[in-house]
Amino acid sequence: MTERFKSGFVAVVGRPNVGKSTLMNALLGQKVAIVSDKPQTTRNTIRGVLTLEHAQIVFLDTPGLHKPLHKLGEYMVKSAFQALEDVDLVLWLVEAGRWTAADDHILGELAAVRQPIILVANKADQVSPGEQEAFLRVAGQKRDFAAALAVSALQGTNLGELIELIVERLAEGPKYYPDDWLSDQPERFIVAEFIREELFLRTEQEVPHSIAVDVEEIKEDPEKNLMRIRATIYVERESQKGIVIGRGGRMLKEVGTSARLQMERLLGTQVHLELWVKVKKDWRNKPGALRELGYE
């Protein structure tokens, strides 16, 4: 008897900086979502596709659920909750051994969710097996979860078990994407995210959150087996522009080099990357600017 093919959409939710993007990348075995140690790195809901022999899981990596401080924050939270509307299953990520007030807030927000929720305690490598067990026992009593599991996205612990738990709870369904698809995001979006990630890794305080990237051109040069990419980095203040460029252009050069290497791995060809830095004052609070930069 042929095994039924299962498929479904799975939202990955949780507070900022709990490892949602790291987990999705680890489950897919390849990077489709940017990662940093700063909260609110993910701004859009990003889809990642895992195709197995008898199932296809479409993960939706959502922005961290938090109290918004500006129009961009409102968009991010709205994006996260919209992702819950049409999914088949929810993975709620918390940090193993550490339950916070933000987790209590999310618990209340998820009260109306009728889809099965799997509680995933990430960063399990940072606590002992006994602490993992005790934490899951207490956290598992907070609502009726479909399952609860401790994992380490960074070390790959229990990720196979997590995939099994997900597939068990999916219904028979079609293959939504071709076998070789990892994401439905356009190249332009992923390229912009690679640039933003490199800036997140190299800047501090308010600067990374004030950055937006607009990829203005992706042009193939078949004669030179080259992809030409031009992008503009927007900041909110003139002082931030100086930080992003760096002394003698050093910061911008480092960002460009690292982002280019990621793009070449993604696109499978050499890349010529041209970066510009401009000021767009207070863009995070201006609906017109948010639309222009793809946050509407």
Coordinates of C-alpha atoms in Angstrom, one line a residue:
M1 CA 0.0 0.0 0.0
T2 CA 1.4 3.4 -1.0
E3 CA 1.8 5.8 1.9
R4 CA -0.4 8.9 1.6
F5 CA 1.4 12.1 0.7
K6 CA 0.9 14.8 3.4
S7 CA 1.3 18.5 3.2
G8 CA 0.6 21.6 5.2
F9 CA 1.6 25.1 6.4
V10 CA 3.3 25.5 9.7
A11 CA 3.8 28.9 11.5
V12 CA 6.8 29.3 13.7
V13 CA 6.0 31.9 16.4
G14 CA 7.6 33.1 19.6
R15 CA 9.1 36.1 21.3
P16 CA 12.1 37.9 19.6
N17 CA 15.5 36.3 19.6
V18 CA 14.3 32.8 20.7
G19 CA 15.8 31.2 17.5
K20 CA 12.9 30.9 15.0
S21 CA 15.0 31.7 11.9
T22 CA 17.8 29.5 13.2
L23 CA 15.4 26.6 13.6
M24 CA 13.8 27.0 10.2
N25 CA 17.2 27.2 8.5
A26 CA 18.3 24.0 10.4
L27 CA 15.1 22.1 9.5
L28 CA 15.6 23.0 5.8
G29 CA 19.3 22.3 5.9
Q30 CA 20.0 25.6 4.1
K31 CA 19.8 29.2 4.9
V32 CA 16.6 31.1 3.7
A33 CA 16.1 33.4 6.7
I34 CA 18.7 35.8 8.2
V35 CA 19.9 35.3 11.7
S36 CA 21.6 37.6 14.3
D37 CA 21.8 37.8 18.1
K38 CA 19.7 41.0 18.1
P39 CA 15.9 40.8 18.6
Q40 CA 13.5 41.6 15.8
T41 CA 15.9 40.6 13.0
T42 CA 13.0 39.1 11.0
R43 CA 10.6 41.8 9.7
N44 CA 8.5 39.8 7.2
T45 CA 6.9 36.4 7.3
I46 CA 9.3 34.2 5.3
R47 CA 8.3 30.8 3.8
G48 CA 10.7 27.9 3.8
V49 CA 9.8 24.6 2.0
L50 CA 10.9 21.2 3.2
T51 CA 10.0 18.4 0.8
L52 CA 10.3 14.8 2.1
E53 CA 9.5 11.5 0.3
H54 CA 6.0 11.4 1.7
A55 CA 5.4 15.0 2.8
Q56 CA 5.9 18.7 2.2
I57 CA 6.0 21.1 5.0
V58 CA 5.8 24.9 4.3
F59 CA 7.2 26.7 7.3
L60 CA 6.3 30.4 7.9
D61 CA 9.1 32.1 9.9
T62 CA 7.3 35.0 11.6
P63 CA 8.7 38.2 13.2
G64 CA 9.0 38.0 16.9
L65 CA 5.8 38.8 18.9
H66 CA 6.5 42.0 20.9
K67 CA 5.0 45.3 21.9
P68 CA 5.4 47.6 18.9
L69 CA 7.1 51.0 19.4
H70 CA 6.7 52.3 15.8
K71 CA 4.8 51.7 12.6
L72 CA 7.3 49.1 11.4
G73 CA 6.8 47.3 14.7
E74 CA 3.0 47.3 14.2
Y75 CA 3.5 45.9 10.7
M76 CA 5.8 43.1 12.1
V77 CA 3.3 42.0 14.8
K78 CA 0.4 42.2 12.3
S79 CA 2.4 40.1 9.9
A80 CA 3.1 37.4 12.6
F81 CA -0.6 37.1 13.5
Q82 CA -1.8 37.0 9.9
A83 CA 0.5 34.0 9.4
L84 CA -1.6 32.1 11.9
E85 CA -4.9 32.6 10.0
D86 CA -4.5 29.9 7.4
V87 CA -1.9 27.5 8.7
D88 CA -2.5 23.8 9.7
L89 CA -0.1 23.8 12.7
V90 CA 1.8 26.2 14.9
L91 CA 5.2 25.7 16.4
W92 CA 5.6 27.9 19.5
L93 CA 9.2 28.5 20.3
V94 CA 10.2 29.2 23.9
E95 CA 13.7 29.1 25.5
A96 CA 14.4 25.9 27.4
G97 CA 14.6 26.6 31.1
R98 CA 13.5 30.2 30.8
W99 CA 9.8 31.3 30.8
T100 CA 9.4 35.1 30.6
A101 CA 6.6 37.7 30.9
A102 CA 6.7 37.9 27.1
D103 CA 5.9 34.2 26.9
D104 CA 2.9 34.8 29.2
H105 CA 1.7 37.6 26.9
I106 CA 2.0 35.3 23.8
L107 CA 0.1 32.5 25.7
G108 CA -2.8 34.9 26.0
E109 CA -2.6 36.0 22.4
L110 CA -2.6 32.4 21.2
A111 CA -5.7 31.6 23.3
A112 CA -8.0 32.1 20.3
V113 CA -5.8 29.8 18.0
R114 CA -7.7 26.6 17.2
Q115 CA -5.0 24.9 15.2
P116 CA -2.8 22.3 17.0
I117 CA 0.2 24.0 18.8
I118 CA 3.5 22.1 19.4
L119 CA 5.5 23.7 22.2
V120 CA 9.2 23.7 21.2
A121 CA 11.8 24.5 23.9
N122 CA 14.8 25.7 21.9
K123 CA 18.4 26.2 23.1
A124 CA 18.1 22.9 25.0
D125 CA 21.9 22.5 24.8
Q126 CA 22.2 25.3 27.4
V127 CA 20.4 23.4 30.2
S128 CA 20.7 19.9 31.7
P129 CA 18.4 17.0 30.6
G130 CA 16.7 17.2 34.1
E131 CA 16.0 20.9 33.7
Q132 CA 14.6 20.3 30.2
E133 CA 12.2 17.7 31.5
A134 CA 11.1 19.8 34.5
F135 CA 10.6 22.9 32.2
L136 CA 8.5 20.9 29.7
R137 CA 6.4 19.4 32.5
V138 CA 5.5 22.9 33.9
A139 CA 5.2 24.7 30.5
G140 CA 3.1 21.9 29.1
Q141 CA 0.4 22.5 31.7
K142 CA -0.2 26.1 30.5
R143 CA -2.5 25.0 27.7
D144 CA -3.5 21.9 25.8
F145 CA -0.5 21.4 23.5
A146 CA -0.5 18.8 20.7
A147 CA 3.0 17.9 21.8
A148 CA 6.0 19.3 23.6
L149 CA 9.7 18.8 22.7
A150 CA 13.1 20.2 23.7
V151 CA 15.4 20.9 20.7
S152 CA 18.6 22.7 19.9
A153 CA 18.4 24.4 16.5
L154 CA 22.1 25.3 16.7
Q155 CA 23.3 21.7 17.4
G156 CA 20.5 19.9 15.5
T157 CA 19.3 18.0 18.6
N158 CA 15.8 16.4 18.2
L159 CA 15.1 18.1 14.9
G160 CA 14.3 14.7 13.2
E161 CA 11.8 14.0 16.1
L162 CA 10.3 17.4 15.6
I163 CA 9.7 16.8 11.9
E164 CA 8.1 13.5 12.7
L165 CA 5.7 15.2 15.2
I166 CA 4.8 17.7 12.5
V167 CA 4.2 15.2 9.7
E168 CA 2.1 13.0 12.0
R169 CA -0.3 16.0 12.5
L170 CA -0.6 17.0 8.8
A171 CA -3.5 15.8 6.6
E172 CA -3.2 14.3 3.2
G173 CA -2.6 17.0 0.7
P174 CA -0.9 18.2 -2.5
K175 CA 2.7 19.1 -3.2
Y176 CA 2.5 22.9 -3.2
Y177 CA 6.0 23.6 -4.5
P178 CA 8.5 21.8 -6.8
D179 CA 11.0 19.4 -5.1
D180 CA 13.9 21.8 -5.4
W181 CA 12.3 24.9 -3.9
L182 CA 13.5 26.1 -0.5
S183 CA 11.6 29.3 -0.4
D184 CA 8.9 31.2 -2.3
Q185 CA 10.6 34.5 -1.6
P186 CA 11.9 36.3 -4.7
E187 CA 15.7 36.6 -5.2
R188 CA 15.4 40.4 -4.7
F189 CA 14.0 39.9 -1.2
I190 CA 16.6 37.3 -0.1
V191 CA 19.5 39.4 -1.5
A192 CA 18.3 42.4 0.5
E193 CA 18.0 40.3 3.6
F194 CA 21.7 39.1 3.2
I195 CA 22.8 42.7 3.1
R196 CA 20.7 43.6 6.1
E197 CA 22.0 40.6 8.1
E198 CA 25.6 41.7 7.6
L199 CA 24.8 45.2 8.8
F200 CA 23.0 43.7 11.9
L201 CA 26.1 41.7 12.7
R202 CA 28.3 44.8 12.6
T203 CA 26.3 47.6 14.1
E204 CA 25.0 48.3 17.6
Q205 CA 22.2 50.0 19.6
E206 CA 19.6 51.6 17.4
V207 CA 21.5 51.5 14.1
P208 CA 20.6 48.0 12.9
H209 CA 16.9 48.6 13.6
S210 CA 17.0 51.8 11.6
I211 CA 18.3 50.1 8.5
A212 CA 16.3 49.1 5.4
V213 CA 17.7 47.7 2.1
D214 CA 16.2 48.3 -1.3
V215 CA 17.6 46.1 -4.2
E216 CA 17.2 48.3 -7.2
E217 CA 18.6 46.0 -9.9
I218 CA 19.5 42.4 -10.5
K219 CA 21.0 42.0 -13.9
E220 CA 22.5 39.0 -15.5
D221 CA 25.7 39.4 -17.6
P222 CA 25.9 36.1 -19.5
E223 CA 29.1 37.0 -21.3
K224 CA 31.0 37.3 -18.1
N225 CA 29.0 34.6 -16.2
L226 CA 28.2 37.3 -13.7
M227 CA 25.2 38.7 -11.8
R228 CA 25.2 42.5 -11.3
I229 CA 23.3 43.7 -8.2
R230 CA 22.8 47.3 -7.1
A231 CA 21.2 48.1 -3.7
T232 CA 20.7 51.1 -1.5
I233 CA 20.9 51.0 2.3
Y234 CA 18.6 53.4 4.0
V235 CA 19.2 54.8 7.5
E236 CA 17.2 57.4 9.5
R237 CA 19.9 59.9 10.4
E238 CA 23.1 61.3 8.9
S239 CA 25.1 60.1 11.8
Q240 CA 24.0 56.5 11.1
K241 CA 25.1 56.9 7.5
G242 CA 28.6 57.6 8.7
I243 CA 28.6 54.5 10.9
V244 CA 27.3 52.2 8.1
I245 CA 30.0 53.5 5.6
G246 CA 32.8 53.4 8.3
R247 CA 36.1 55.0 8.3
G248 CA 37.5 55.2 4.8
G249 CA 34.5 53.0 3.6
R250 CA 35.8 50.0 5.6
M251 CA 32.4 49.0 7.1
L252 CA 30.6 49.1 3.8
K253 CA 33.3 47.2 2.1
E254 CA 33.2 44.4 4.7
V255 CA 29.4 44.2 4.5
G256 CA 29.5 44.1 0.7
T257 CA 32.2 41.3 0.7
S258 CA 30.3 39.0 3.1
A259 CA 26.9 39.6 1.6
R260 CA 28.3 39.0 -1.9
L261 CA 29.7 35.6 -0.8
Q262 CA 26.3 34.6 0.5
M263 CA 24.7 35.7 -2.7
E264 CA 27.1 33.7 -4.8
R265 CA 26.3 30.5 -2.8
L266 CA 22.6 31.2 -3.3
L267 CA 22.7 32.1 -7.0
G268 CA 25.5 29.7 -8.0
T269 CA 27.4 32.4 -10.0
Q270 CA 29.8 35.3 -9.5
V271 CA 28.2 38.5 -8.2
H272 CA 29.3 42.1 -8.7
L273 CA 27.6 44.0 -5.8
E274 CA 27.3 47.8 -5.7
L275 CA 26.1 49.4 -2.5
W276 CA 24.9 53.0 -1.8
V277 CA 23.9 54.5 1.6
K278 CA 21.2 57.2 1.8
V279 CA 19.2 58.9 4.6
K280 CA 15.4 58.5 4.7
K281 CA 14.4 60.3 7.9
D282 CA 12.2 58.5 10.4
W283 CA 11.2 55.9 7.7
R284 CA 9.9 53.4 10.3
N285 CA 7.0 55.7 11.2
K286 CA 6.0 56.8 7.7
P287 CA 3.4 54.6 6.0
G288 CA 4.6 55.8 2.5
A289 CA 8.2 54.9 3.2
L290 CA 7.2 51.5 4.7
R291 CA 5.2 50.7 1.5
E292 CA 8.1 51.9 -0.6
L293 CA 10.5 49.6 1.2
G294 CA 8.2 46.5 1.1
Y295 CA 6.7 46.6 4.6
E296 CA 3.0 46.9 3.7

